[in-house]
Amino acid sequence: MAAPSKNTEPWNGVEEDELGDEEVFLDPNDILEEIQDDGDAPMDEDDEEGGAAIIEDDPEVEDNSIQHFSDHTSSVFAITAHPSQPLAASGGEDDLGYIWNVMHGELVVKLTGHTDSVSAVDWSFDGEMIATGGMDGRVRVWRRVGKVDWKNWEFVTELQGPDEVKWLKWHPKGNVLLSGSNDATVWLWQRKRIVTGDTAGTLIFWDPRSATPVWKMNAHSSRFNLPEGITSVASNSTSTVAVVGGANGELRVVNLAKGEVVAVLQGHDQGQSVEAIEFVSWSNIAAAAQEIVATGATDGKICIWDMTSMKLRATDAITSIRASPVSTGSGHHITSSSADKTLKTWDTRTGELLRDHTGHRGPVLGSAVGAFEDYVYVLSAGDDGVCFVFDAKL
């Protein structure tokens, strides 16, 4: 499949024809009142609210993206790639979500209805539904209309539950939706077993049909001990093992069937919160798969762990992590995004940096990796209000 043609329309700053080249002078007759400058005055708190972040243009930043989407009017907090089509969904500070085409950067549909920032977006396992979560505590779900194309979507329902939605996750095999909130609650619409962690350092394995946990670990449990709180949790594809990250920079590997800690991993700086965990599979054949976990923390490092030996393979600078789809043949690749305005693609087998992705004028707040036919791409969401598409095929 041919690579997408890049959108050449301007996305950042004011167009040249709006400014012009002529100097503009003020006519003294137009002055209504002269006010004396009495020095710097403190900014009123109200002046700080309601506007988009001001991102300074950096002429030194090379834009090596192949496409962009710039309909958001302020910071973009979340982005996700469709499981089978060249579509992306994004959500931002402008209280809106969008579905857009990654090949030509054009809008497909605007997802409205939130009264505060859209902080989370996620596709269902088959891509037939999309959910948005907002800081207004609402979760809104849309569904594809018809089977001819992917251009028409209809609003299905609004789910009430959390205070402010921090994340959304669909079940990988069914229409089951999980949401996490800043009030330390987790909401599940349907019935499946789940694992949750909180800021008190408690890890719970639930069967939602019962109010009693299957098992529970806390800061006083043997070998678990994450007293400063749990900041991230991820499980492998077979749901047999979970890796838990703490605010103190430590990691625990937990057997979900037994509720036991099987390993303690230490690679991040003490006291630096583990914010991202991603399982990486090198093959879609179970017998040939070698399980790797990548973790990122506020120390600015990525740690790549071999889950067979429980040993550290490599480290480097990182803040968030996304794995490439196994079906692309590059399942051993991960892409990191960072507050330094860049994304990077790595080989987890060697720790080698394969490619830099640049173009943002502000911190990268979210990322995703998608694939369509033979085209593999990286998506990014920026504090500069722009989403980029980068070529990830090596």
PDB file of C-alpha atoms in Angstrom, residues 23-181:
ATOM      1  CA  GLU A  23       4.809  47.975   8.874  1.00  0.00           C
ATOM      2  CA  VAL A  24       1.716  49.291  10.695  1.00  0.00           C
ATOM      3  CA  PHE A  25       1.788  52.654  12.572  1.00  0.00           C
ATOM      4  CA  LEU A  26      -0.767  54.035  15.025  1.00  0.00           C
ATOM      5  CA  ASP A  27      -2.303  57.395  14.156  1.00  0.00           C
ATOM      6  CA  PRO A  28      -2.051  59.780  17.182  1.00  0.00           C
ATOM      7  CA  ASN A  29      -5.633  60.824  16.480  1.00  0.00           C
ATOM      8  CA  ASP A  30      -6.770  57.253  17.171  1.00  0.00           C
ATOM      9  CA  ILE A  31      -5.484  57.335  20.773  1.00  0.00           C
ATOM     10  CA  LEU A  32      -8.431  57.448  23.200  1.00  0.00           C
ATOM     11  CA  GLU A  33      -6.546  57.576  26.522  1.00  0.00           C
ATOM     12  CA  GLU A  34      -2.926  57.424  27.633  1.00  0.00           C
ATOM     13  CA  ILE A  35      -2.204  55.268  30.684  1.00  0.00           C
ATOM     14  CA  GLN A  36       1.074  55.575  32.574  1.00  0.00           C
ATOM     15  CA  ASP A  37       3.090  52.388  33.099  1.00  0.00           C
ATOM     16  CA  ASP A  38       3.470  51.835  36.840  1.00  0.00           C
ATOM     17  CA  GLY A  39       5.560  48.680  36.597  1.00  0.00           C
ATOM     18  CA  ASP A  40       4.747  44.969  36.524  1.00  0.00           C
ATOM     19  CA  ALA A  41       1.430  43.931  38.037  1.00  0.00           C
ATOM     20  CA  PRO A  42       0.635  40.386  39.185  1.00  0.00           C
ATOM     21  CA  MET A  43      -1.508  38.336  36.830  1.00  0.00           C
ATOM     22  CA  ASP A  44      -5.052  37.700  37.971  1.00  0.00           C
ATOM     23  CA  GLU A  45      -5.775  33.992  38.409  1.00  0.00           C
ATOM     24  CA  ASP A  46      -8.682  34.317  35.993  1.00  0.00           C
ATOM     25  CA  ASP A  47      -6.246  35.369  33.282  1.00  0.00           C
ATOM     26  CA  GLU A  48      -4.585  31.962  33.451  1.00  0.00           C
ATOM     27  CA  GLU A  49      -7.736  30.005  32.708  1.00  0.00           C
ATOM     28  CA  GLY A  50      -9.648  29.238  29.567  1.00  0.00           C
ATOM     29  CA  GLY A  51      -6.909  29.548  26.969  1.00  0.00           C
ATOM     30  CA  ALA A  52      -4.786  27.053  25.071  1.00  0.00           C
ATOM     31  CA  ALA A  53      -1.170  26.557  26.035  1.00  0.00           C
ATOM     32  CA  ILE A  54       1.193  28.901  24.221  1.00  0.00           C
ATOM     33  CA  ILE A  55       3.806  26.827  22.431  1.00  0.00           C
ATOM     34  CA  GLU A  56       6.814  28.652  21.100  1.00  0.00           C
ATOM     35  CA  ASP A  57       7.730  27.783  17.544  1.00  0.00           C
ATOM     36  CA  ASP A  58      11.160  26.188  17.371  1.00  0.00           C
ATOM     37  CA  PRO A  59      12.748  26.556  13.927  1.00  0.00           C
ATOM     38  CA  GLU A  60      15.334  23.929  14.889  1.00  0.00           C
ATOM     39  CA  VAL A  61      12.706  21.151  15.169  1.00  0.00           C
ATOM     40  CA  GLU A  62      12.664  18.922  12.098  1.00  0.00           C
ATOM     41  CA  ASP A  63       9.217  17.668  11.138  1.00  0.00           C
ATOM     42  CA  ASN A  64       9.706  14.143   9.776  1.00  0.00           C
ATOM     43  CA  SER A  65       6.040  13.166  10.060  1.00  0.00           C
ATOM     44  CA  ILE A  66       4.129  11.898   7.033  1.00  0.00           C
ATOM     45  CA  GLN A  67       0.755  13.319   8.063  1.00  0.00           C
ATOM     46  CA  HIS A  68      -0.911  15.472  10.731  1.00  0.00           C
ATOM     47  CA  PHE A  69      -4.334  16.314  12.170  1.00  0.00           C
ATOM     48  CA  SER A  70      -4.835  19.812  13.583  1.00  0.00           C
ATOM     49  CA  ASP A  71      -8.563  20.234  14.273  1.00  0.00           C
ATOM     50  CA  HIS A  72      -8.065  20.296  18.060  1.00  0.00           C
ATOM     51  CA  THR A  73      -7.870  23.861  19.381  1.00  0.00           C
ATOM     52  CA  SER A  74      -5.758  23.096  22.473  1.00  0.00           C
ATOM     53  CA  SER A  75      -3.704  20.302  24.059  1.00  0.00           C
ATOM     54  CA  VAL A  76      -4.388  16.729  22.891  1.00  0.00           C
ATOM     55  CA  PHE A  77      -4.346  14.311  25.825  1.00  0.00           C
ATOM     56  CA  ALA A  78      -5.196  10.918  24.288  1.00  0.00           C
ATOM     57  CA  ILE A  79      -4.855   9.044  21.010  1.00  0.00           C
ATOM     58  CA  THR A  80      -5.536   5.489  19.820  1.00  0.00           C
ATOM     59  CA  ALA A  81      -5.167   3.518  16.567  1.00  0.00           C
ATOM     60  CA  HIS A  82      -8.017   1.503  15.047  1.00  0.00           C
ATOM     61  CA  PRO A  83      -7.343  -2.271  15.181  1.00  0.00           C
ATOM     62  CA  SER A  84      -7.832  -2.855  11.444  1.00  0.00           C
ATOM     63  CA  GLN A  85      -8.508   0.402   9.553  1.00  0.00           C
ATOM     64  CA  PRO A  86      -6.381   3.509   8.854  1.00  0.00           C
ATOM     65  CA  LEU A  87      -8.271   5.486  11.494  1.00  0.00           C
ATOM     66  CA  ALA A  88      -7.254   7.285  14.656  1.00  0.00           C
ATOM     67  CA  ALA A  89      -9.293   8.678  17.531  1.00  0.00           C
ATOM     68  CA  SER A  90      -8.057  11.547  19.671  1.00  0.00           C
ATOM     69  CA  GLY A  91      -9.329  13.572  22.623  1.00  0.00           C
ATOM     70  CA  GLY A  92      -8.289  16.899  24.037  1.00  0.00           C
ATOM     71  CA  GLU A  93      -8.613  19.940  26.246  1.00  0.00           C
ATOM     72  CA  ASP A  94     -11.189  21.423  23.832  1.00  0.00           C
ATOM     73  CA  ASP A  95     -13.790  18.958  25.270  1.00  0.00           C
ATOM     74  CA  LEU A  96     -13.931  17.103  21.946  1.00  0.00           C
ATOM     75  CA  GLY A  97     -13.012  13.746  20.494  1.00  0.00           C
ATOM     76  CA  TYR A  98     -12.339  13.149  16.819  1.00  0.00           C
ATOM     77  CA  ILE A  99     -12.153  10.164  14.494  1.00  0.00           C
ATOM     78  CA  TRP A 100      -9.835  10.944  11.595  1.00  0.00           C
ATOM     79  CA  ASN A 101      -8.104   9.224   8.688  1.00  0.00           C
ATOM     80  CA  VAL A 102      -4.366   8.688   9.152  1.00  0.00           C
ATOM     81  CA  MET A 103      -3.717   8.410   5.404  1.00  0.00           C
ATOM     82  CA  HIS A 104      -4.783  11.951   4.489  1.00  0.00           C
ATOM     83  CA  GLY A 105      -5.341  13.625   7.878  1.00  0.00           C
ATOM     84  CA  GLU A 106      -8.995  14.419   7.199  1.00  0.00           C
ATOM     85  CA  LEU A 107     -11.820  14.461   9.731  1.00  0.00           C
ATOM     86  CA  VAL A 108     -14.254  11.523   9.712  1.00  0.00           C
ATOM     87  CA  VAL A 109     -16.512  12.500  12.620  1.00  0.00           C
ATOM     88  CA  LYS A 110     -16.516  14.838  15.634  1.00  0.00           C
ATOM     89  CA  LEU A 111     -17.344  13.176  18.987  1.00  0.00           C
ATOM     90  CA  THR A 112     -19.241  15.708  21.089  1.00  0.00           C
ATOM     91  CA  GLY A 113     -21.154  15.788  24.369  1.00  0.00           C
ATOM     92  CA  HIS A 114     -18.437  16.291  26.983  1.00  0.00           C
ATOM     93  CA  THR A 115     -18.383  19.422  29.148  1.00  0.00           C
ATOM     94  CA  ASP A 116     -14.730  19.114  30.146  1.00  0.00           C
ATOM     95  CA  SER A 117     -11.493  17.802  28.622  1.00  0.00           C
ATOM     96  CA  VAL A 118     -11.590  14.433  26.842  1.00  0.00           C
ATOM     97  CA  SER A 119      -8.837  12.585  28.683  1.00  0.00           C
ATOM     98  CA  ALA A 120      -9.218   9.038  27.297  1.00  0.00           C
ATOM     99  CA  VAL A 121     -10.233   7.320  24.041  1.00  0.00           C
ATOM    100  CA  ASP A 122     -10.258   3.638  23.102  1.00  0.00           C
ATOM    101  CA  TRP A 123     -11.593   1.378  20.331  1.00  0.00           C
ATOM    102  CA  SER A 124     -13.467  -1.844  21.036  1.00  0.00           C
ATOM    103  CA  PHE A 125     -11.697  -5.097  20.130  1.00  0.00           C
ATOM    104  CA  ASP A 126     -13.217  -5.176  16.609  1.00  0.00           C
ATOM    105  CA  GLY A 127     -13.174  -1.423  16.066  1.00  0.00           C
ATOM    106  CA  GLU A 128     -16.957  -1.264  15.703  1.00  0.00           C
ATOM    107  CA  MET A 129     -17.280   1.017  18.734  1.00  0.00           C
ATOM    108  CA  ILE A 130     -15.313   3.907  20.198  1.00  0.00           C
ATOM    109  CA  ALA A 131     -15.479   5.215  23.772  1.00  0.00           C
ATOM    110  CA  THR A 132     -14.440   8.626  25.081  1.00  0.00           C
ATOM    111  CA  GLY A 133     -13.868   9.508  28.730  1.00  0.00           C
ATOM    112  CA  GLY A 134     -13.773  13.007  30.121  1.00  0.00           C
ATOM    113  CA  MET A 135     -12.797  15.029  33.134  1.00  0.00           C
ATOM    114  CA  ASP A 136     -16.553  15.634  33.479  1.00  0.00           C
ATOM    115  CA  GLY A 137     -16.874  12.028  34.677  1.00  0.00           C
ATOM    116  CA  ARG A 138     -18.758  10.925  31.564  1.00  0.00           C
ATOM    117  CA  VAL A 139     -18.013   7.929  29.363  1.00  0.00           C
ATOM    118  CA  ARG A 140     -19.674   8.189  25.945  1.00  0.00           C
ATOM    119  CA  VAL A 141     -19.883   5.355  23.409  1.00  0.00           C
ATOM    120  CA  TRP A 142     -20.356   5.552  19.625  1.00  0.00           C
ATOM    121  CA  ARG A 143     -21.008   2.749  17.119  1.00  0.00           C
ATOM    122  CA  ARG A 144     -20.266   2.338  13.432  1.00  0.00           C
ATOM    123  CA  VAL A 145     -23.323   2.600  11.164  1.00  0.00           C
ATOM    124  CA  GLY A 146     -23.637   0.045   8.348  1.00  0.00           C
ATOM    125  CA  LYS A 147     -21.011  -2.236   6.839  1.00  0.00           C
ATOM    126  CA  VAL A 148     -20.147  -0.387   3.633  1.00  0.00           C
ATOM    127  CA  ASP A 149     -17.456   1.924   5.001  1.00  0.00           C
ATOM    128  CA  TRP A 150     -16.210   3.527   8.207  1.00  0.00           C
ATOM    129  CA  LYS A 151     -17.460   7.062   7.606  1.00  0.00           C
ATOM    130  CA  ASN A 152     -20.724   6.988   9.553  1.00  0.00           C
ATOM    131  CA  TRP A 153     -20.982   6.699  13.346  1.00  0.00           C
ATOM    132  CA  GLU A 154     -23.887   7.062  15.773  1.00  0.00           C
ATOM    133  CA  PHE A 155     -24.013   7.881  19.471  1.00  0.00           C
ATOM    134  CA  VAL A 156     -25.095   4.843  21.527  1.00  0.00           C
ATOM    135  CA  THR A 157     -25.057   5.694  25.210  1.00  0.00           C
ATOM    136  CA  GLU A 158     -23.548   7.727  28.024  1.00  0.00           C
ATOM    137  CA  LEU A 159     -22.254   5.882  31.079  1.00  0.00           C
ATOM    138  CA  GLN A 160     -22.134   7.646  34.436  1.00  0.00           C
ATOM    139  CA  GLY A 161     -19.716   6.509  37.079  1.00  0.00           C
ATOM    140  CA  PRO A 162     -16.257   7.961  37.752  1.00  0.00           C
ATOM    141  CA  ASP A 163     -15.378  11.413  39.023  1.00  0.00           C
ATOM    142  CA  GLU A 164     -12.774  12.318  36.385  1.00  0.00           C
ATOM    143  CA  VAL A 165     -11.971   9.612  33.844  1.00  0.00           C
ATOM    144  CA  LYS A 166      -8.229   8.903  33.693  1.00  0.00           C
ATOM    145  CA  TRP A 167      -8.226   5.888  31.354  1.00  0.00           C
ATOM    146  CA  LEU A 168     -10.477   3.548  29.344  1.00  0.00           C
ATOM    147  CA  LYS A 169      -9.861  -0.033  28.280  1.00  0.00           C
ATOM    148  CA  TRP A 170     -12.037  -2.381  26.220  1.00  0.00           C
ATOM    149  CA  HIS A 171     -11.747  -6.122  26.764  1.00  0.00           C
ATOM    150  CA  PRO A 172      -9.603  -7.699  23.981  1.00  0.00           C
ATOM    151  CA  LYS A 173     -12.306 -10.230  23.028  1.00  0.00           C
ATOM    152  CA  GLY A 174     -15.667  -8.681  23.837  1.00  0.00           C
ATOM    153  CA  ASN A 175     -17.678  -5.514  24.332  1.00  0.00           C
ATOM    154  CA  VAL A 176     -16.646  -5.052  27.938  1.00  0.00           C
ATOM    155  CA  LEU A 177     -15.496  -1.581  28.989  1.00  0.00           C
ATOM    156  CA  LEU A 178     -13.319  -0.683  31.969  1.00  0.00           C
ATOM    157  CA  SER A 179     -12.698   2.838  33.253  1.00  0.00           C
ATOM    158  CA  GLY A 180     -10.384   4.271  35.891  1.00  0.00           C
ATOM    159  CA  SER A 181     -10.928   7.474  37.832  1.00  0.00           C
TER     160      SER A 181
END
